[in-house]
Amino acid sequence: MLRVAVVGSGPSGVYTAESLTRQTAVPDVAVDVLDRLPCPYGLVRYGVAPDHEKIKSLQGALRRVLEQPGVRFLGNVPVGGTGVSPDRLLSLYHAVVYCVGASTDRHLGIPGEELPGSVSATRFVSWYSAHPDTPPDGFTLDARSAVVIGVGNVAVDVARVLARGAGELRHTDVPQAALRALDASRVREVHMVGRRGPSQAKFTTKELRELGQLADVDVRVRPDELAMDPAAADPAALPAVARRNLEALRGWAERSARDLPRHIQLRFFLRPVELLGTDRVEAVRLERTVPDGRGAVVGTGRFEEIEAQLVLRSVGYRGVPLPGLPFDAERGIVPNAAGRVLRNGVPSPGEYVAGWIKRGPTGVIGTNRPCAKETANSLLDDADRLVSRSLPDEPLDGLWELGLDPVPWSGWLGIEAAEAALGRTLDRGPVKIPDWAGLLAAARTVT
């Protein structure tokens, strides 16, 4: 039997497990899907906005893989640091596939970035998604004006949640503390800022158009900034998504501003140069940029300030080193060839990567499927050599010897039951448990 550990239970990890167990070239494969958290699904649980029920429904497809014969979920198993080391893990399995994503965000690198009120969009998403590493009371939305720096789908998500009425989120699984904070929110203006033009924005049209469907929210675009984009006058040569984005933006730019309780202002050709304030953020100083004719922008030396008591940066993710594995700091990935981990340029027997830690933070959820399949194929091609190494009878014994307390699938089912029960007490559907103690207590009621 070929015994494989997959580290990470998000889409890339689950797709890797699926590729390994549903092939026929190597008939006897057992896969343990390990996760640091006691809950599966990765960013589908902790990164998809609560009002995106269709995307969150992907959990059903991931669940079917984790419940199939030959696959075992083991949560609450940290790898690296104080957890199980890569060397020790490889002594328990013939192969280990790391699907740990890109777990930190990029910084702006400007003065004032560390002021209170300046945080990453990643942290804000983790808060309203009930990630147990983020305190449930981590945000008090007492700001009147917020600036979201970035024009990708995460930026659109956080702008939408900031502007959306809490009543519209009550039917979702957003944690109760976050729902209360959103209900008490004083945010009335949300500015989403991009340093380049609208034709280069990274959001999808569906996400963008959702802004215009929010109740009591006016979406505003400045016609002069739209006109600055060289592609705006004749978008025929642009990709279809960019053309549709420009169409939506043009519709808002041509419409008069409406007097509604909240508004979202989409700004382009502005780059942040400083966050202003003393005890906390008070404003964002931005430099006007212009296209340089080569797809980038240059500064003009003209500046403006936008009042803001809350600044959320959403300028991309970045992989972080996992102790015991090689790391390409410039690219933010584990060096690899078709998923095989490279140590000093040479494939390391039994070590593989898939997902963002393999290729960088690119693509959508579905992009992880072919990426995972490529890695699985590399592993399967190596199977004859890998399986020749003898292993302990049960890798779980090795994890227990290290003092770890893995949460099995039955423990996850206990968490699901506890979240459903919590929701019933609040007259809601299932509501996420937002803290480690609560999650582990729920998992242990059935283990």
XYZ file of N, CA, C and O in Angstrom, residues 24 35-36 49 51 71 102 129-130 137 192 208 239 245 303 339 350 384 390 397 409 433:
88
model
N -6.323 4.479 -11.401
C -6.230 3.014 -11.393
C -4.812 2.495 -11.614
O -4.576 1.298 -11.474
N -4.708 18.755 8.611
C -4.922 20.196 8.643
C -4.589 20.722 10.030
O -4.855 20.051 11.039
N -4.011 21.913 10.073
C -3.709 22.555 11.356
C -4.980 22.855 12.131
O -5.004 22.822 13.368
N -16.714 34.760 1.139
C -17.624 35.638 1.865
C -18.907 34.893 2.242
O -19.393 34.053 1.484
N -21.953 35.645 2.214
C -23.114 35.827 1.339
C -22.894 35.224 -0.045
O -23.713 35.420 -0.944
N -9.577 7.660 2.123
C -9.225 9.022 2.530
C -9.616 9.197 3.997
O -10.720 8.820 4.408
N -0.960 30.240 0.408
C -0.140 31.435 0.606
C -0.784 32.188 1.759
O -1.780 32.888 1.580
N -15.301 35.460 8.844
C -15.417 34.041 8.525
C -15.208 33.145 9.743
O -15.204 31.927 9.620
N -14.994 33.733 10.925
C -14.859 32.999 12.188
C -13.608 32.149 12.248
O -13.603 31.079 12.850
N -13.996 39.358 18.686
C -14.277 40.786 18.867
C -13.177 41.645 18.247
O -12.905 42.756 18.701
N -12.784 52.138 -2.739
C -11.929 51.057 -3.225
C -10.973 51.656 -4.243
O -11.401 52.247 -5.243
N -18.128 42.266 -9.303
C -18.291 43.705 -9.455
C -19.760 44.096 -9.488
O -20.195 45.023 -8.792
N -9.711 41.318 -23.104
C -10.385 40.062 -22.761
C -11.841 40.324 -22.384
O -12.197 41.434 -21.957
N -16.360 44.347 -17.388
C -16.107 45.222 -16.247
C -16.256 46.686 -16.640
O -16.877 47.487 -15.924
N -1.122 64.905 -5.678
C -1.581 64.105 -4.547
C -2.981 64.538 -4.122
O -3.404 65.666 -4.357
N 5.552 19.733 -9.305
C 5.083 19.345 -7.988
C 6.108 18.640 -7.137
O 5.926 18.506 -5.916
N 9.834 11.714 -2.150
C 8.676 11.658 -1.268
C 8.083 12.992 -0.894
O 7.074 13.036 -0.184
N 6.603 3.305 -7.407
C 7.357 2.065 -7.216
C 8.543 2.279 -6.287
O 8.847 1.433 -5.422
N 9.989 0.965 4.057
C 9.128 0.431 5.113
C 8.699 1.547 6.062
O 9.443 2.495 6.310
N -0.290 6.593 15.232
C 0.463 6.334 16.455
C 1.648 7.291 16.576
O 1.972 7.765 17.671
N -12.679 12.716 11.337
C -13.882 13.175 10.650
C -15.081 13.214 11.589
O -15.904 14.136 11.519
N -18.660 28.514 14.967
C -17.969 28.683 16.238
C -16.641 29.374 15.943
O -15.854 28.887 15.134
